[in-house]
Coordinates of C-alpha atoms in Angstrom, one line a residue:
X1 CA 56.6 82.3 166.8
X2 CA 54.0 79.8 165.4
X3 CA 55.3 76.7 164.7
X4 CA 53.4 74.5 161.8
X5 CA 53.7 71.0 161.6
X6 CA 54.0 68.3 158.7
X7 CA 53.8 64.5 158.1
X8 CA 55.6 62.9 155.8
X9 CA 55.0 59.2 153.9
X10 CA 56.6 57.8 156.9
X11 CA 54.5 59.4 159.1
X12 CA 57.2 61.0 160.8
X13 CA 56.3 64.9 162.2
X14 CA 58.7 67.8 160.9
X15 CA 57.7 71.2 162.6
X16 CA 58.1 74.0 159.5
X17 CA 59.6 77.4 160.3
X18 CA 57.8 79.6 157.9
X19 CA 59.8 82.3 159.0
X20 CA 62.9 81.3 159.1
X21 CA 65.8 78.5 157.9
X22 CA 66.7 76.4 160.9
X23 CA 69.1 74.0 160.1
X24 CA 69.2 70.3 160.4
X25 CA 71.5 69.1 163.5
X26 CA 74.3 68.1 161.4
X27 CA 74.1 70.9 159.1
X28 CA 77.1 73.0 158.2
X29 CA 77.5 76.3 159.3
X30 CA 77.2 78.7 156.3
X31 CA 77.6 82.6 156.0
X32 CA 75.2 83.9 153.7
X33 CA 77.5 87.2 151.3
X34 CA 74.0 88.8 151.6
X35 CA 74.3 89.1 155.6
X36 CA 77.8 90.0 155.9
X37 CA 77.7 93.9 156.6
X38 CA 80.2 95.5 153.8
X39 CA 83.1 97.7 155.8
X40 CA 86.1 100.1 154.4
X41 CA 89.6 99.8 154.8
X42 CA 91.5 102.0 157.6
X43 CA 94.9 102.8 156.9
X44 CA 97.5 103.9 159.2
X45 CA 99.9 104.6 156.5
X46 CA 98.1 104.5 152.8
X47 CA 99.3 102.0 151.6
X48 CA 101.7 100.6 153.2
X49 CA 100.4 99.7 157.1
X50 CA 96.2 99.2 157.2
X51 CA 94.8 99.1 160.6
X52 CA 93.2 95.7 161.4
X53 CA 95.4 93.5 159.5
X54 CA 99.1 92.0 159.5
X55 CA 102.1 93.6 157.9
X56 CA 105.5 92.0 157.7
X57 CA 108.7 94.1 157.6
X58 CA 111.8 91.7 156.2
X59 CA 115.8 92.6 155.9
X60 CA 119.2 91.9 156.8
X61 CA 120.2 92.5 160.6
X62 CA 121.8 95.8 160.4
X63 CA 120.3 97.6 157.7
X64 CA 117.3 99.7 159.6
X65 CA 114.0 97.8 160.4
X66 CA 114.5 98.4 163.8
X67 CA 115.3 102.8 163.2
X68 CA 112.1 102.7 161.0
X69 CA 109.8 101.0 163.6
X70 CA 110.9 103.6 165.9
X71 CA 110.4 106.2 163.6
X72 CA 107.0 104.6 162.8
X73 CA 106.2 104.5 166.6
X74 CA 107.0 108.3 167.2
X75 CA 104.5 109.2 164.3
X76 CA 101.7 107.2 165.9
X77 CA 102.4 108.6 168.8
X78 CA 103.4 112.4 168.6
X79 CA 101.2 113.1 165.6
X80 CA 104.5 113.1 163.2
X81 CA 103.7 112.8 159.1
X82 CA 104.7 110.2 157.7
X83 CA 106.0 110.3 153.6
X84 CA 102.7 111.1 151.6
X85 CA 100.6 110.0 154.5
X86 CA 97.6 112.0 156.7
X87 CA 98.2 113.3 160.4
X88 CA 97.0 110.8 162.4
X89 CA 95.5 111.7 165.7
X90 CA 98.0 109.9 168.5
X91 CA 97.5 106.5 169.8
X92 CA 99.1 104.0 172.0
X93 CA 101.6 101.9 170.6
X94 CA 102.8 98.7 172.1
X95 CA 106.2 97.4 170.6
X96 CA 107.3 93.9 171.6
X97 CA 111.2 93.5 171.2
X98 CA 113.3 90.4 172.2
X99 CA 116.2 91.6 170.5
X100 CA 117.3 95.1 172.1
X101 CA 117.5 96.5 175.3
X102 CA 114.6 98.5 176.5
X103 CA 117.0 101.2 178.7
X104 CA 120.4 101.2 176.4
X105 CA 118.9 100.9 172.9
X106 CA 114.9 101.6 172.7
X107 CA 114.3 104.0 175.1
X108 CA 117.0 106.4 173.2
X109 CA 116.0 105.9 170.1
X110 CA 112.5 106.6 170.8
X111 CA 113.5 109.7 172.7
X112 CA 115.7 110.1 169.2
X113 CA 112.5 109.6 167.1
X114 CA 110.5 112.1 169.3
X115 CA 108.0 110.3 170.2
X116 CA 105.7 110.3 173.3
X117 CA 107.2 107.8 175.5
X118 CA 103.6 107.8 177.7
X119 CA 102.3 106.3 174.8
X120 CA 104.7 103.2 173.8
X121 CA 104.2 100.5 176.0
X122 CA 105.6 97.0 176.1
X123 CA 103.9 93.9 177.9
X124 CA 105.9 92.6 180.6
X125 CA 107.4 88.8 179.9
X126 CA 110.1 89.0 182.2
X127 CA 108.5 86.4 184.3
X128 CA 106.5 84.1 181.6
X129 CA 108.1 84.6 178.0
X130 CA 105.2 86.2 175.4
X131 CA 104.2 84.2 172.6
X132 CA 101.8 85.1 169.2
X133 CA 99.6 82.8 170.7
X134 CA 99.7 84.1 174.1
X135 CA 96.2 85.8 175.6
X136 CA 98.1 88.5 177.2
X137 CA 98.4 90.4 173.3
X138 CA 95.1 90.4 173.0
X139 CA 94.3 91.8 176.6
X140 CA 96.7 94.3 176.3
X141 CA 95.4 95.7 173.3
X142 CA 92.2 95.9 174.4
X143 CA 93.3 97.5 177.9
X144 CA 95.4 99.9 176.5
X145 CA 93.2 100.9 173.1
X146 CA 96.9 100.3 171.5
X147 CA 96.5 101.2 167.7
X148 CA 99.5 99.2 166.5
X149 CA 101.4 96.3 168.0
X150 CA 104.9 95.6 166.6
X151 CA 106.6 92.6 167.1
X152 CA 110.5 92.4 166.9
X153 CA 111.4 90.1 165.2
X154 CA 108.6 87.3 164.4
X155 CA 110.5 84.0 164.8
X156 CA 111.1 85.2 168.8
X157 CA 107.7 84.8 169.4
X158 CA 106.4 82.3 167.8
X159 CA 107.3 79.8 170.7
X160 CA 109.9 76.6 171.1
X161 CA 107.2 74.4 170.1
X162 CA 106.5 76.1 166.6
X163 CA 108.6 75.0 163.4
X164 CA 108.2 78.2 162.1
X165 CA 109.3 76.1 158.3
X166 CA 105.9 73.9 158.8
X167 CA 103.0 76.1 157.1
X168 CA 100.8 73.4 159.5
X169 CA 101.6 75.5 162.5
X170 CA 102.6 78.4 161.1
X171 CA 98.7 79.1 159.8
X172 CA 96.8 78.9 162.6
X173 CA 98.9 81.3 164.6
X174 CA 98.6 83.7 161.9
X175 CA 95.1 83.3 161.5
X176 CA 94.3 83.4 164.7
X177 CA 96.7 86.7 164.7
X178 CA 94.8 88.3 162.1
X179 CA 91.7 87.9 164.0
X180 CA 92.6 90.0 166.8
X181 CA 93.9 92.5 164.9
X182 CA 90.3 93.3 163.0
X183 CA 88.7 92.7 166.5
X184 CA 90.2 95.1 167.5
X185 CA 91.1 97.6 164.6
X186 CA 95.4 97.2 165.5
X187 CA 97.5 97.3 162.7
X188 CA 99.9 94.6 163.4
X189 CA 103.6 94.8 162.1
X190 CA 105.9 92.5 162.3
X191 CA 109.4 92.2 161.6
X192 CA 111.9 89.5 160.2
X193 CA 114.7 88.6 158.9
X194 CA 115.7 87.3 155.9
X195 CA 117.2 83.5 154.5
X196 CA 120.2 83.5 152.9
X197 CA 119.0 82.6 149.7
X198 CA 120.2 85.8 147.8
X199 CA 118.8 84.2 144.3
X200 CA 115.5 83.9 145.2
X201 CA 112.7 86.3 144.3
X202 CA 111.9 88.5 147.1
X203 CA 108.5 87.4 148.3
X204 CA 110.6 83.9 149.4
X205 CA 113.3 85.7 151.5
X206 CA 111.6 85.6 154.5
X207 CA 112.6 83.3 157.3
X208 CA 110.2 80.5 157.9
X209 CA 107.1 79.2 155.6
X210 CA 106.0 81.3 153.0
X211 CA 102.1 81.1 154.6
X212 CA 103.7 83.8 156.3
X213 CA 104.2 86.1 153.8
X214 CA 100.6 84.8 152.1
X215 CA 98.9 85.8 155.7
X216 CA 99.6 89.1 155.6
X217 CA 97.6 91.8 153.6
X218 CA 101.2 94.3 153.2
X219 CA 104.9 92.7 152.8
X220 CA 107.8 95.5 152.8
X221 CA 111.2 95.3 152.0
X222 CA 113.9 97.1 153.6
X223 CA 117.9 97.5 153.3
X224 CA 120.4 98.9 152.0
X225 CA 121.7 101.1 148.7
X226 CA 124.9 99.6 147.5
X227 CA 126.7 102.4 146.3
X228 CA 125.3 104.6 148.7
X229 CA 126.0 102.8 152.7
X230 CA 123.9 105.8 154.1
X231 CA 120.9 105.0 152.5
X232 CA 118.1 102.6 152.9
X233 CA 115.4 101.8 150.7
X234 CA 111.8 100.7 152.2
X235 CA 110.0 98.7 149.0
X236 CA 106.2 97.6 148.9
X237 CA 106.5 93.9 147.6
X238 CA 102.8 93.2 148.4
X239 CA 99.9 95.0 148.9
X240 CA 96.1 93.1 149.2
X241 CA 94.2 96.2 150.2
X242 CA 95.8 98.9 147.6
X243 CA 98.2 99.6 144.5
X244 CA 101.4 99.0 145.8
X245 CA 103.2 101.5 147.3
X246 CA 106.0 103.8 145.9
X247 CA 109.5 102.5 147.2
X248 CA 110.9 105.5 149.6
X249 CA 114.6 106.2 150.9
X250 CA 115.5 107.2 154.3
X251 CA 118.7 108.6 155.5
X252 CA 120.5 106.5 158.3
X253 CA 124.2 106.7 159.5
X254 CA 125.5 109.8 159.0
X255 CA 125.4 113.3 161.1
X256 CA 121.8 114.1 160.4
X257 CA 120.5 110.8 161.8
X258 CA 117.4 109.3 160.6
X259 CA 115.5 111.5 157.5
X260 CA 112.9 110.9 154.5
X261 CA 114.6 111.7 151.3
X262 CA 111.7 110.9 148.8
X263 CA 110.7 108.4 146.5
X264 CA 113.4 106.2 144.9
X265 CA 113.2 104.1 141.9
X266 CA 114.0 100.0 142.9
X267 CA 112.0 97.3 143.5
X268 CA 112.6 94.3 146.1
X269 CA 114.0 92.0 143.8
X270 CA 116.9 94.9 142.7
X271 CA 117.5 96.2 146.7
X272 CA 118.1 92.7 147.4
X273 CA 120.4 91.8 144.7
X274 CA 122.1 94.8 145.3
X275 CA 121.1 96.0 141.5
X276 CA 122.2 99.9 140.7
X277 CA 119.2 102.2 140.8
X278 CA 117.7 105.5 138.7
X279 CA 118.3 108.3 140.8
X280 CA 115.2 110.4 141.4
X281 CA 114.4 113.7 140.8
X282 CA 115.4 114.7 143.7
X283 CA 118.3 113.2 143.9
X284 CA 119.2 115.0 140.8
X285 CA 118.4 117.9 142.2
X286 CA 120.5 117.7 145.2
X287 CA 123.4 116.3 142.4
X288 CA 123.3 119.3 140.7
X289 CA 123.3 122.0 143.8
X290 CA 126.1 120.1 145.5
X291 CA 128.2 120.3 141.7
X292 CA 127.0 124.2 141.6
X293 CA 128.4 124.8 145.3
X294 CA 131.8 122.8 144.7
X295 CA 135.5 124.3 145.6
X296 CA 133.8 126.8 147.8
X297 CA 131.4 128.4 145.0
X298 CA 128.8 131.1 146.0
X299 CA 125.7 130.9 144.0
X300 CA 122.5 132.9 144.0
X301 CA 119.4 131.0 144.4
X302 CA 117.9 131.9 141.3
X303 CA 120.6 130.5 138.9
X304 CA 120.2 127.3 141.0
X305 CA 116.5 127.3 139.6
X306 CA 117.7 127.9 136.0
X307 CA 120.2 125.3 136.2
X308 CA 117.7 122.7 137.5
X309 CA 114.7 123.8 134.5
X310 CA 117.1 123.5 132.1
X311 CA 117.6 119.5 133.1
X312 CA 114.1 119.3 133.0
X313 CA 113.8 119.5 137.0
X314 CA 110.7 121.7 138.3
X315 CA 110.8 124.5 141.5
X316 CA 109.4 122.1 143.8
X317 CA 111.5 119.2 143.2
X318 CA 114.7 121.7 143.6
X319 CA 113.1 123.1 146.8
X320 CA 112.9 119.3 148.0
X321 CA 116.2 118.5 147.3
X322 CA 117.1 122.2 149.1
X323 CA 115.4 120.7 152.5
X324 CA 116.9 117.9 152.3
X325 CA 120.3 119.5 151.8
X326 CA 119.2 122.4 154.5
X327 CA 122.1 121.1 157.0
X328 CA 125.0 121.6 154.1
X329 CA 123.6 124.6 152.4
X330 CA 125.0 128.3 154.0
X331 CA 122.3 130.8 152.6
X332 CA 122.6 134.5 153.1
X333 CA 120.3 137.5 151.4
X334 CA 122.6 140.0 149.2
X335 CA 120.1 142.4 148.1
X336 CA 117.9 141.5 146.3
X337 CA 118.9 137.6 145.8
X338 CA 119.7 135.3 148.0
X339 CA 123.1 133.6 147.9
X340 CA 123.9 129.6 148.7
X341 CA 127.4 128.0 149.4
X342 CA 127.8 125.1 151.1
X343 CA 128.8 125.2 155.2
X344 CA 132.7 124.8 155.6

């Protein structure tokens, strides 16, 4: 490159770039918008979990973060849909607990989950305790081409030395987090707990500094139904990247063990106050085949279907709630109709 050269009224020589800005010593580092190559959002679960970026999951010991993430893992990993998501192609997932046992409680419940054990991986910290800030995340990632790293819960590893109350050292961690997540394309979830300040709006019941909650792109809310011990609610308080997600119900605690049961009408604010909710559809539904099948009823199939159109409640929402009731319902073909009772 040619370089031309000026004098000044001083008399003082300043070689010219005429090709290109060189800055002065003690310039400031700038990124020009017109320079920064434009990329899309990748979504694990639209749009709820996007790869490359942080995601908290809050709630109350107890009321199933833990169940989901499992869940969660043995989708990744075993190609299992997820509620109104796409088939993802399996990946390695690495899931970073301090709270459970990895033989008595997580190995089960993954095996419970169905998902591909060869696949979920955890970094060793027996010897040296694992920290957000620790190099060994990023390594693994990179090593093991793991698609999502969960971390159970947050405040274990953020380190003896963190205040995880002081958004000063909270921030950087995150940031730094963050980074190494869109390095590397990993969705990053992690879970928490919640204060016990049961007035407060939702996005400030998280343990530690709020700069938590305002590093990550996805917040979600999970716990439980108050009339209904069985069922837990998982709510989308914040959402960056997308519209916020539906709020969804899962079934935990009784003989059928962990299932989807569809979306479900309460915010964040109302699961935790404990507010009553607007059933669903197909909650209706299922209402209305269980008060059809009472006292040991037989009922064909088709006047089910009348029954739900006159309440306004379509074929597919009734065949919905008729999965979902699949380990209750007896059904039997009589001719030409089937005929439904419920299992004694």
């Amino acid at each position: 490159m040619l370089i031309f050269f000026s004098v000044n009224e001083k008399n003082d020589i300043i070689p010219k770039y005429p090709d290109k800005e060189v800055p002065m010593p003690d310039s400031v580092p700038m990124i020009r918008m017109s320079d920064v190559q434009q990329t899309a959002v990748h979504w694990l679960w639209y749009p709820y979990i996007p790869f490359g970026k942080l995601t908290i999951l809050q709630g109350n010991p107890g009321e199933g973060k833990t169940y989901f993430a499992m869940y969660l893992t043995a989708a990744c990993t075993n190609r299992q849909q997820l509620p109104n998501g796409e088939l993802l192609e399996p990946f390695n997932v690495i899931y970073q607990t301090a709270e459970d046992g990895l033989g008595d409680t997580v190995k089960p419940r993954l095996v419970e989950a169905g998902a591909d054990l060869d696949r979920v991986l955890v970094i060793d910290d027996r010897e040296s305790m694992l920290t957000l800030t620790d190099k060994r995340i990023e390594r693994a990632i990179r090593e093991n081409q793991a698609k999502l790293l969960i971390i159970d819960p947050i405040q274990a590893f953020l380190g003896a030395q963190v205040d995880m109350n002081r958004a000063n050292e909270v921030r950087p961690i995150f940031r730094a987090l963050g980074e190494i997540a869109e390095a590397h394309d990993c969705a990053i979830l992690m879970i928490g707990h919640l204060n016990k300040a049961s007035g407060s709006q939702s996005t400030y019941r998280g343990l530690g500094s709020i700069d938590m909650t305002a590093a990550v792109r996805s917040l979600l809310f999970i716990g439980k139904v108050r009339d209904d011990p069985t069922t837990r609610v998982l709510t989308h308080e914040k959402s960056s990247l997308a519209p916020p997600g539906k709020s969804l119900a899962f079934s935990l605690g009784d003989a059928d063990g962990f299932r989807w049961l569809g979306e479900y009408q309460l915010t964040a604010d109302e699961l935790l106050s404990g507010s009553e909710h607007t059933p669903t559809k197909v909650e209706r539904a299922e209402k209305l085949i269980l008060s059809l099948l009472e006292n040991g009823r037989v009922c064909p199939s088709s006047v089910i279907d009348k029954a739900a159109q006159e309440q306004g409640i379509s074929p597919r929402t009734v065949r919905s709630a008729k999965r979902n009731l699949a380990s209750k319902l007896y059904v039997v073909r009589d001719g030409a109709q089937w005929m439904v009772s419920l299992l004694s």
